Amino acid sequence: MNHNPQSSDGKHDDDSALSDFLASLMDYTPTIPDELVEHYLSKSGFQSPDVRLIRLVAVATQKFVAEVASDALMHCKARQAAVVKDKRDKQQKDKRLILTMDDLSKSLREYGVNVKHQEYFADSPSTGIDPASREE
Amino acid sequence: MNNGCLEKRKKEGSKSSKFGSKSDDFAVAIAKVAAAQVCESVGFQGFHLSALETLSDITVRYIFSIGKSANFCANFAGRVEANLFDIIHGLEELGSGLGFAGASDVDRCVVNSGIVRDIIHFVGDADFIPFAYDVPRFPVVKELKEIGSFQEKGEDPPGEHIPSWLPTFPVPETYATRSSVENEMMSVPTGKKTESELASIERKMERSLLNLQLRFAKNGNEDGSLHGVGYSGRAREDFEGNPYLAAPLHSGEKEVEVSPVVFPAKLSNEASLRNPVPGNVIVGNHVSVLETFASAIDALKSGLCDSDNGTKKLLSTQRPTLRFKIGIGKKSFGTEPDFNSQKDDNEKDDKKRRVETIL
């Protein structure tokens, strides 16, 4: 009805934007290689002769990983800022930004991925227990 | 406490999943490098290995789940090959947890999806960072070497019941052991075998030992100091009670039917008889290998021997039986026999003396 001509124009625009985007994807080489993406897509049963779709999936994955990494970076920087507040002399030492399991699990939790890292590993079940209770 | 062990077992179990298996090592390594590069572009200067492994695992699973949901959408629509819309559907499914622009719209169009717009923005903003290494196409598919059919090779199939369009049989050299004694001895396997296989292994052993003794005979002829292989009647007489001297069984015959002798307790043990270890043919007593196969050799003499009969006749008249004493477990066939065993039997002393003269 009223929306039809507008929506059809809009659709044309969207279509053209999408097709332009797919064409531009062939120029932009994502960091994640096509071969890796193709390998896992074929493992999942995904079948397509179009290379642009592979590129699209690669770009989408790169975006996802970048988002997770940037969230982890935020957590890392926040932690360092908190430490610096307590002891000013540590400002010089903790400049290096390192991706740790702690930050990663915090950022992944928002994406629905629950990652729990082992705090420590013990030799036997009774490690760390009071000697008195260990004998029992 | 026990949880530690349980978690370890779980970890090991998860390793055998499709993303942790050994066959996937190459792909996982590539994913690690790619994830590290993305982290570096974001601003990280280092990482813990466990964190990188987790991130690369998640990357791989993300790709896998996009593919799975896109494939599902395509199949749902009655198609085998997925297209752009299937992928966008898959991305929307994965992104629905976090939300994307326009997710709540009832009549939204797939083409106008917020997810696609986000990706377009990302491509526009992100730096161009190519992958660090040149990745070949994997997994590499080996081309099958086709065995031609009888018709293609122009051969006649051995038997009327075999049609000519079937592939040809493999070359006999690839499965039949006809090589040197050592090869045969090495190829004799341990473990449980079916009766027919064991019988065939025994026959092969007998043949190989016969060859070895003929070789000794030839060597003996040359230097004249060795006591060669002998098929003296004495040998037969002495060891009539020995089941190993019974004539070799042809296919289909049962051992019980052939040997009329009473088996000694040790030797009647089927398992020990069937044990295809050439060095220790007899369990328990230090009975020589030659004794056991003397009759077998005799029987095979007419059938299998290619060497000149004259030599053998010479041997039978001139040389007494060569007797080896084989130690159990340590010594292979043909090595220095064990002299230290204490035997009261005259026979055994006889054997000892003969062995000493040889050496």
Coordinates of C-alpha atoms in Angstrom, one line a residue:
Chain A
M1 CA 0.0 0.0 0.0
N2 CA 1.5 3.4 1.0
H3 CA 4.7 1.9 2.2
N4 CA 5.2 -0.2 -0.8
P5 CA 6.9 2.2 -3.2
Q6 CA 9.0 3.5 -0.4
S7 CA 9.9 0.1 0.9
S8 CA 10.6 -1.2 -2.6
D9 CA 13.0 1.7 -3.1
G10 CA 14.5 1.1 0.3
K11 CA 14.9 -2.5 -0.6
H12 CA 16.6 -1.6 -3.8
D13 CA 19.0 0.6 -1.8
D14 CA 19.6 -2.1 0.7
D15 CA 20.1 -4.6 -2.0
S16 CA 22.6 -2.5 -3.8
A17 CA 24.4 -1.6 -0.5
L18 CA 24.7 -5.3 0.3
S19 CA 25.9 -6.2 -3.2
D20 CA 28.4 -3.4 -3.1
F21 CA 29.5 -4.5 0.3
L22 CA 30.0 -8.1 -0.9
A23 CA 32.0 -6.8 -3.9
S24 CA 34.2 -4.7 -1.6
L25 CA 34.8 -7.7 0.6
M26 CA 36.9 -9.2 -2.2
D27 CA 39.3 -6.2 -1.9
Y28 CA 39.5 -6.4 1.9
T29 CA 41.3 -9.5 3.1
P30 CA 40.3 -10.4 6.6
T31 CA 42.9 -11.5 9.2
I32 CA 41.2 -14.8 9.5
P33 CA 42.3 -16.8 6.4
D34 CA 39.7 -18.1 3.9
E35 CA 41.1 -21.6 4.1
L36 CA 40.5 -21.9 7.8
V37 CA 36.9 -20.6 7.5
E38 CA 36.2 -22.9 4.6
H39 CA 37.5 -25.9 6.5
Y40 CA 35.2 -25.4 9.5
L41 CA 32.3 -24.4 7.4
S42 CA 32.6 -27.6 5.4
K43 CA 32.9 -29.5 8.7
S44 CA 29.5 -28.0 9.8
G45 CA 27.8 -29.0 6.5
F46 CA 27.8 -25.5 5.0
Q47 CA 28.0 -25.7 1.2
S48 CA 28.4 -22.7 -1.1
P49 CA 30.4 -22.1 -4.2
D50 CA 30.4 -18.3 -3.6
V51 CA 33.7 -17.1 -2.2
R52 CA 32.1 -13.8 -1.0
L53 CA 30.1 -15.7 1.5
I54 CA 33.2 -17.3 2.9
R55 CA 34.7 -13.8 3.2
L56 CA 31.5 -12.5 4.9
V57 CA 31.8 -15.3 7.6
A58 CA 35.5 -14.5 8.0
V59 CA 34.8 -10.8 8.5
A60 CA 31.9 -11.5 10.9
T61 CA 34.2 -13.8 13.0
Q62 CA 37.0 -11.3 13.0
K63 CA 34.5 -8.7 14.2
F64 CA 33.4 -11.0 17.0
V65 CA 36.9 -11.8 18.1
A66 CA 37.9 -8.1 18.0
E67 CA 34.9 -7.2 20.2
V68 CA 35.7 -9.9 22.7
A69 CA 39.4 -8.8 22.8
S70 CA 38.5 -5.1 23.2
D71 CA 36.2 -5.9 26.1
A72 CA 39.0 -7.9 27.7
L73 CA 41.4 -5.0 27.1
M74 CA 38.9 -2.7 28.9
H75 CA 38.9 -5.1 31.8
C76 CA 42.7 -5.2 31.8
K77 CA 43.1 -1.5 31.7
A78 CA 40.4 -1.1 34.5
R79 CA 42.3 -3.5 36.6
Q80 CA 45.6 -1.7 36.1
A81 CA 44.0 1.6 36.8
A82 CA 42.7 0.3 40.1
V83 CA 46.1 -1.1 41.0
V84 CA 47.8 2.2 40.1
K85 CA 45.4 4.1 42.4
D86 CA 46.7 2.1 45.4
K87 CA 50.4 2.2 44.6
R88 CA 51.6 4.9 42.4
D89 CA 55.1 3.4 42.0
K90 CA 53.7 0.5 40.0
Q91 CA 52.7 2.8 37.2
Q92 CA 55.9 2.2 35.3
K93 CA 55.9 -1.6 35.7
D94 CA 52.4 -2.5 34.6
K95 CA 52.4 -0.8 31.3
R96 CA 52.3 -4.0 29.3
L97 CA 48.8 -5.1 28.4
I98 CA 48.5 -8.9 28.6
L99 CA 45.5 -11.0 27.8
T100 CA 44.8 -13.2 30.8
M101 CA 42.2 -15.8 31.4
D102 CA 40.6 -13.7 34.0
D103 CA 39.9 -10.8 31.7
L104 CA 38.9 -13.1 28.9
S105 CA 36.3 -15.0 31.0
K106 CA 34.8 -11.7 32.2
S107 CA 34.4 -10.4 28.7
L108 CA 33.1 -13.7 27.3
R109 CA 30.5 -13.9 30.0
E110 CA 28.6 -11.1 28.3
Y111 CA 28.6 -13.0 25.1
G112 CA 27.0 -16.1 26.8
V113 CA 30.2 -18.1 26.9
N114 CA 31.1 -19.4 30.4
V115 CA 34.8 -20.0 30.7
K116 CA 36.1 -21.1 34.1
H117 CA 39.8 -21.4 34.5
Q118 CA 41.4 -23.7 37.0
E119 CA 42.9 -21.6 39.9
Y120 CA 45.6 -24.0 40.7
F121 CA 46.4 -27.7 40.3
A122 CA 47.2 -29.9 43.2
D123 CA 49.2 -33.1 43.4
S124 CA 46.8 -35.1 45.5
P125 CA 43.3 -34.5 47.0
S126 CA 44.8 -33.8 50.4
T127 CA 47.2 -31.1 49.3
G128 CA 46.9 -27.9 51.3
I129 CA 44.8 -29.5 54.1
D130 CA 45.8 -29.1 57.7
P131 CA 48.2 -31.9 58.7
A132 CA 46.0 -32.8 61.7
S133 CA 43.0 -33.4 59.5
R134 CA 45.1 -35.1 56.8
E135 CA 46.0 -37.9 59.0
E136 CA 42.3 -38.6 59.5
Chain B
M1 CA 39.7 -33.8 46.0
N2 CA 37.9 -36.1 43.6
N3 CA 36.7 -33.1 41.6
G4 CA 40.3 -32.5 40.5
C5 CA 40.5 -36.0 38.9
L6 CA 37.0 -35.6 37.4
E7 CA 37.9 -32.4 35.8
K8 CA 41.0 -33.8 34.4
R9 CA 39.1 -36.6 32.9
K10 CA 36.6 -34.2 31.5
K11 CA 39.4 -32.2 30.0
E12 CA 40.8 -35.3 28.4
G13 CA 37.4 -36.2 27.1
S14 CA 36.9 -32.8 25.6
K15 CA 40.2 -33.1 23.8
S16 CA 38.9 -35.8 21.8
S17 CA 36.0 -33.7 20.5
K18 CA 35.9 -32.4 16.9
F19 CA 37.8 -29.2 17.8
G20 CA 40.5 -30.8 20.0
S21 CA 41.4 -33.9 18.0
K22 CA 44.8 -34.5 16.7
S23 CA 43.7 -34.3 13.1
D24 CA 42.6 -30.7 13.7
D25 CA 46.0 -29.5 15.0
F26 CA 46.9 -27.6 11.9
A27 CA 43.6 -25.7 11.7
V28 CA 43.7 -24.9 15.5
A29 CA 47.3 -23.6 15.1
I30 CA 46.2 -21.3 12.3
A31 CA 43.3 -20.1 14.4
K32 CA 45.7 -19.3 17.2
V33 CA 47.8 -17.1 15.0
A34 CA 44.8 -15.4 13.6
A35 CA 43.4 -14.7 17.1
A36 CA 46.7 -13.4 18.2
Q37 CA 46.9 -11.0 15.3
V38 CA 43.4 -9.7 16.0
C39 CA 44.4 -9.2 19.7
E40 CA 47.4 -7.3 18.7
S41 CA 45.4 -5.1 16.4
V42 CA 43.0 -4.3 19.3
G43 CA 46.0 -3.3 21.5
F44 CA 47.3 -6.2 23.5
Q45 CA 51.0 -6.6 23.8
G46 CA 51.1 -10.1 25.1
F47 CA 48.9 -13.0 26.2
H48 CA 48.8 -16.0 28.4
L49 CA 48.9 -19.2 26.4
S50 CA 45.8 -20.6 28.0
A51 CA 43.9 -17.4 27.2
L52 CA 45.0 -17.5 23.6
E53 CA 44.0 -21.2 23.3
T54 CA 40.6 -20.4 24.7
L55 CA 40.1 -17.5 22.4
S56 CA 41.2 -19.5 19.3
D57 CA 38.9 -22.4 20.4
I58 CA 36.0 -19.9 20.6
T59 CA 36.8 -18.5 17.2
V60 CA 36.7 -21.9 15.7
R61 CA 33.4 -22.7 17.4
Y62 CA 31.9 -19.4 16.2
I63 CA 32.7 -20.2 12.6
F64 CA 31.3 -23.7 13.1
S65 CA 28.1 -22.5 14.6
I66 CA 27.5 -19.9 11.8
G67 CA 27.9 -22.7 9.3
K68 CA 25.6 -25.0 11.2
S69 CA 22.8 -22.5 11.5
A70 CA 23.2 -21.3 7.9
N71 CA 23.1 -24.9 6.7
F72 CA 20.0 -25.5 8.8
C73 CA 18.3 -22.4 7.3
A74 CA 19.1 -23.6 3.8
N75 CA 17.9 -27.1 4.4
F76 CA 14.7 -25.7 6.0
A77 CA 14.0 -23.8 2.9
G78 CA 14.5 -26.9 0.8
R79 CA 17.9 -26.0 -0.5
V80 CA 21.3 -27.8 -0.4
E81 CA 23.5 -24.8 -0.9
A82 CA 23.3 -21.9 1.5
N83 CA 23.1 -18.3 0.4
L84 CA 23.6 -14.9 1.8
F85 CA 20.3 -14.8 3.6
D86 CA 21.0 -18.0 5.4
I87 CA 24.3 -16.6 6.7
I88 CA 22.6 -13.4 7.9
H89 CA 20.0 -15.5 9.6
G90 CA 22.7 -17.5 11.3
L91 CA 24.5 -14.3 12.4
E92 CA 21.3 -12.9 13.8
E93 CA 20.8 -16.1 15.8
L94 CA 24.2 -15.8 17.3
G95 CA 24.0 -12.1 17.9
S96 CA 20.5 -12.3 19.4
G97 CA 22.0 -12.9 22.9
L98 CA 23.8 -9.5 22.9
G99 CA 21.2 -7.8 20.6
F100 CA 21.6 -5.8 17.5
A101 CA 19.9 -2.8 16.0
G102 CA 16.4 -3.6 14.7
A103 CA 16.2 -7.0 16.5
S104 CA 12.8 -6.2 17.9
D105 CA 11.2 -5.2 14.6
V106 CA 8.5 -7.6 13.6
D107 CA 8.7 -7.1 9.9
R108 CA 12.4 -6.5 9.5
C109 CA 14.1 -7.4 6.3
V110 CA 17.0 -9.6 6.3
V111 CA 18.8 -7.4 3.8
N112 CA 18.4 -4.4 6.1
S113 CA 19.6 -6.3 9.1
G114 CA 21.5 -4.4 11.8
I115 CA 24.1 -7.1 11.9
V116 CA 25.1 -6.5 8.3
R117 CA 25.3 -2.8 9.0
D118 CA 27.5 -3.4 11.9
I119 CA 29.8 -5.6 9.8
I120 CA 29.9 -2.9 7.1
H121 CA 31.0 -0.3 9.7
F122 CA 33.6 -2.7 11.0
V123 CA 35.1 -3.3 7.6
G124 CA 35.2 0.5 7.0
D125 CA 36.9 1.2 10.3
A126 CA 39.2 -1.7 10.8
D127 CA 42.8 -1.7 9.6
F128 CA 43.9 -4.0 6.9
I129 CA 45.8 -6.8 8.6
P130 CA 46.5 -9.8 6.4
F131 CA 47.2 -13.2 7.9
A132 CA 50.9 -13.6 8.8
Y133 CA 51.5 -16.8 6.9
D134 CA 50.6 -18.3 3.5
V135 CA 48.0 -20.9 4.2
P136 CA 47.7 -23.8 1.7
R137 CA 44.4 -25.5 1.0
F138 CA 43.7 -28.1 3.6
P139 CA 42.9 -30.9 4.2
V140 CA 44.9 -32.2 1.3
V141 CA 42.9 -34.9 -0.5
K142 CA 45.1 -37.7 -1.7
E143 CA 44.2 -39.1 -5.1
L144 CA 43.2 -42.7 -4.9
K145 CA 45.4 -44.9 -7.0
E146 CA 42.9 -47.0 -8.8
I147 CA 43.5 -50.7 -9.3
G148 CA 42.3 -51.5 -12.8
S149 CA 39.8 -54.2 -13.5
F150 CA 40.7 -57.4 -15.1
Q151 CA 39.2 -56.1 -18.3
E152 CA 41.2 -52.9 -18.3
K153 CA 44.4 -54.7 -17.6
G154 CA 43.7 -57.3 -20.2
E155 CA 44.1 -60.2 -17.8
D156 CA 41.9 -63.2 -17.3
P157 CA 40.4 -63.5 -13.9
P158 CA 41.6 -66.7 -12.1
G159 CA 38.4 -68.6 -12.0
E160 CA 35.2 -68.6 -13.8
H161 CA 33.2 -67.3 -10.9
I162 CA 35.1 -63.9 -10.9
P163 CA 33.7 -61.4 -13.4
S164 CA 36.1 -59.4 -15.5
W165 CA 34.9 -56.0 -14.4
L166 CA 36.1 -56.5 -10.8
P167 CA 39.5 -55.0 -9.8
T168 CA 42.5 -57.3 -10.1
F169 CA 44.0 -59.2 -7.2
P170 CA 47.0 -57.7 -5.4
V171 CA 50.5 -58.9 -6.4
P172 CA 51.3 -62.0 -4.4
E173 CA 54.7 -60.6 -3.3
T174 CA 52.8 -58.1 -1.2
Y175 CA 51.2 -60.6 1.0
A176 CA 53.0 -63.9 0.7
T177 CA 56.2 -64.3 2.8
R178 CA 58.7 -66.1 0.6
S179 CA 61.8 -64.2 1.5
S180 CA 64.8 -65.0 3.7
V181 CA 64.6 -66.9 7.0
E182 CA 65.1 -63.8 9.1
N183 CA 62.3 -62.1 7.4
E184 CA 60.1 -65.0 8.0
M185 CA 61.0 -65.3 11.6
M186 CA 60.5 -61.6 12.1
S187 CA 57.2 -61.8 10.4
V188 CA 55.9 -64.5 12.7
P189 CA 53.5 -62.7 15.0
T190 CA 52.6 -63.2 18.6
G191 CA 49.2 -63.3 20.1
K192 CA 46.1 -65.2 19.5
K193 CA 45.5 -66.5 16.0
T194 CA 42.9 -68.7 14.3
E195 CA 43.8 -72.3 13.8
S196 CA 44.2 -72.1 10.1
E197 CA 46.5 -69.1 10.4
L198 CA 48.6 -70.9 13.0
A199 CA 48.8 -74.0 10.8
S200 CA 50.0 -71.9 7.9
I201 CA 52.5 -70.1 10.1
E202 CA 53.8 -73.5 11.3
R203 CA 54.2 -74.7 7.8
K204 CA 56.1 -71.6 6.8
M205 CA 58.4 -72.0 9.8
E206 CA 59.1 -75.6 8.9
R207 CA 60.0 -74.6 5.4
S208 CA 62.2 -71.8 6.5
L209 CA 64.0 -74.0 8.9
L210 CA 64.5 -76.6 6.1
N211 CA 66.1 -73.9 4.0
L212 CA 68.3 -72.8 6.8
Q213 CA 69.5 -76.4 7.4
L214 CA 70.2 -76.9 3.7
R215 CA 72.3 -73.8 3.8
F216 CA 74.2 -75.2 6.7
A217 CA 74.6 -78.3 4.7
K218 CA 76.1 -76.4 1.9
N219 CA 78.4 -74.5 4.2
G220 CA 79.4 -77.8 5.8
N221 CA 80.2 -79.2 2.4
E222 CA 82.5 -76.3 1.8
D223 CA 84.6 -76.3 4.9
G224 CA 84.0 -79.9 6.0
S225 CA 84.2 -79.2 9.7
L226 CA 80.5 -78.8 10.4
H227 CA 78.3 -81.7 11.1
G228 CA 75.7 -81.2 8.5
V229 CA 72.1 -81.8 8.4
G230 CA 71.3 -85.5 8.6
Y231 CA 68.2 -87.5 8.2
S232 CA 69.6 -90.6 9.9
G233 CA 67.3 -93.3 10.9
R234 CA 68.8 -93.0 14.4
A235 CA 67.3 -89.5 14.7
R236 CA 64.0 -90.9 13.9
E237 CA 64.4 -93.8 16.3
D238 CA 65.5 -91.7 19.2
F239 CA 62.7 -89.2 18.9
E240 CA 59.7 -91.3 17.9
G241 CA 58.1 -90.3 21.1
N242 CA 58.4 -86.6 20.0
P243 CA 55.3 -85.2 18.4
Y244 CA 57.4 -82.6 16.6
L245 CA 58.9 -85.3 14.5
A246 CA 55.6 -86.4 13.2
A247 CA 55.1 -85.8 9.5
P248 CA 53.8 -82.4 8.7
L249 CA 50.1 -82.1 8.4
H250 CA 48.5 -81.3 5.0
S251 CA 45.6 -79.0 4.9
G252 CA 42.5 -80.5 6.4
E253 CA 44.2 -83.1 8.5
K254 CA 44.0 -83.0 12.3
E255 CA 47.0 -83.4 14.4
V256 CA 45.5 -86.1 16.5
E257 CA 44.9 -88.4 13.6
V258 CA 48.4 -88.3 12.3
S259 CA 50.5 -88.7 15.4
P260 CA 50.1 -92.1 17.1
V261 CA 52.4 -91.3 20.0
V262 CA 51.5 -90.4 23.5
F263 CA 52.2 -86.8 24.1
P264 CA 54.4 -86.0 27.1
A265 CA 52.7 -83.7 29.5
K266 CA 54.6 -80.6 28.6
L267 CA 54.4 -81.1 24.9
S268 CA 50.7 -81.9 24.8
N269 CA 49.9 -78.4 25.7
E270 CA 48.2 -77.1 22.6
A271 CA 49.1 -73.5 23.4
S272 CA 52.7 -74.2 23.5
L273 CA 52.6 -76.2 20.3
R274 CA 50.8 -73.3 18.7
N275 CA 53.1 -70.7 20.0
P276 CA 54.8 -69.5 16.8
V277 CA 58.1 -68.3 18.2
P278 CA 60.9 -69.8 16.2
G279 CA 63.6 -69.5 18.8
N280 CA 61.8 -71.5 21.5
V281 CA 59.9 -74.2 19.7
I282 CA 59.7 -76.5 22.7
V283 CA 58.8 -75.1 26.1
G284 CA 60.6 -76.6 29.1
N285 CA 63.1 -79.1 27.9
H286 CA 66.0 -78.0 25.9
V287 CA 65.2 -80.0 22.9
S288 CA 66.9 -79.1 19.7
V289 CA 65.1 -77.5 17.0
L290 CA 66.5 -79.8 14.4
E291 CA 65.1 -82.8 16.2
T292 CA 61.7 -81.5 16.0
F293 CA 61.8 -80.8 12.4
A294 CA 63.9 -83.7 11.3
S295 CA 60.9 -85.7 10.2
A296 CA 59.3 -82.6 8.7
I297 CA 62.4 -82.0 6.8
D298 CA 62.4 -85.5 5.6
A299 CA 58.8 -85.2 4.4
L300 CA 59.4 -82.0 2.7
K301 CA 62.6 -83.2 1.2
S302 CA 60.8 -84.9 -1.7
G303 CA 58.2 -82.2 -2.1
L304 CA 59.8 -78.9 -1.7
C305 CA 63.5 -79.2 -1.9
D306 CA 65.1 -77.8 -5.0
S307 CA 68.7 -78.5 -4.0
D308 CA 70.6 -81.5 -5.3
N309 CA 69.6 -84.8 -3.9
G310 CA 73.2 -86.0 -4.1
T311 CA 74.2 -83.6 -1.3
K312 CA 71.5 -84.9 0.9
K313 CA 72.4 -88.5 0.3
L314 CA 76.0 -87.7 1.1
L315 CA 74.9 -86.1 4.2
S316 CA 72.8 -88.9 5.4
T317 CA 75.6 -91.4 5.1
Q318 CA 78.5 -89.4 6.3
R319 CA 77.3 -86.9 8.9
P320 CA 75.4 -87.5 12.2
T321 CA 72.5 -85.4 13.2
L322 CA 73.3 -81.9 14.0
R323 CA 71.7 -81.0 17.3
F324 CA 71.2 -77.5 18.6
K325 CA 70.3 -76.6 22.1
I326 CA 68.2 -73.5 22.2
G327 CA 67.8 -71.4 25.3
I328 CA 64.3 -70.3 26.1
G329 CA 63.4 -66.7 25.9
K330 CA 66.7 -65.1 25.2
K331 CA 68.3 -66.7 22.3
S332 CA 67.2 -66.6 18.7
F333 CA 67.6 -69.5 16.4
G334 CA 71.0 -70.3 15.4
T335 CA 72.9 -68.6 18.2
E336 CA 75.2 -70.2 20.7
P337 CA 73.4 -72.9 22.5
D338 CA 73.1 -73.2 26.2
F339 CA 75.6 -75.5 27.8
N340 CA 74.9 -74.8 31.4
S341 CA 71.8 -76.9 31.7
Q342 CA 72.3 -79.9 33.8
K343 CA 71.1 -83.1 32.1
D344 CA 71.4 -86.6 33.4
D345 CA 70.2 -88.1 30.2
N346 CA 72.8 -89.7 28.0
E347 CA 71.1 -88.3 25.0
K348 CA 71.6 -84.8 26.2
D349 CA 75.3 -85.5 26.8
D350 CA 75.5 -86.8 23.3
K351 CA 74.0 -83.6 22.1
K352 CA 76.4 -81.6 24.1
R353 CA 79.4 -83.3 22.8
R354 CA 78.3 -82.9 19.3
V355 CA 77.7 -79.2 19.8
E356 CA 81.1 -78.8 21.3
T357 CA 82.7 -80.4 18.3
I358 CA 80.9 -78.1 16.0
L359 CA 82.1 -75.1 17.9

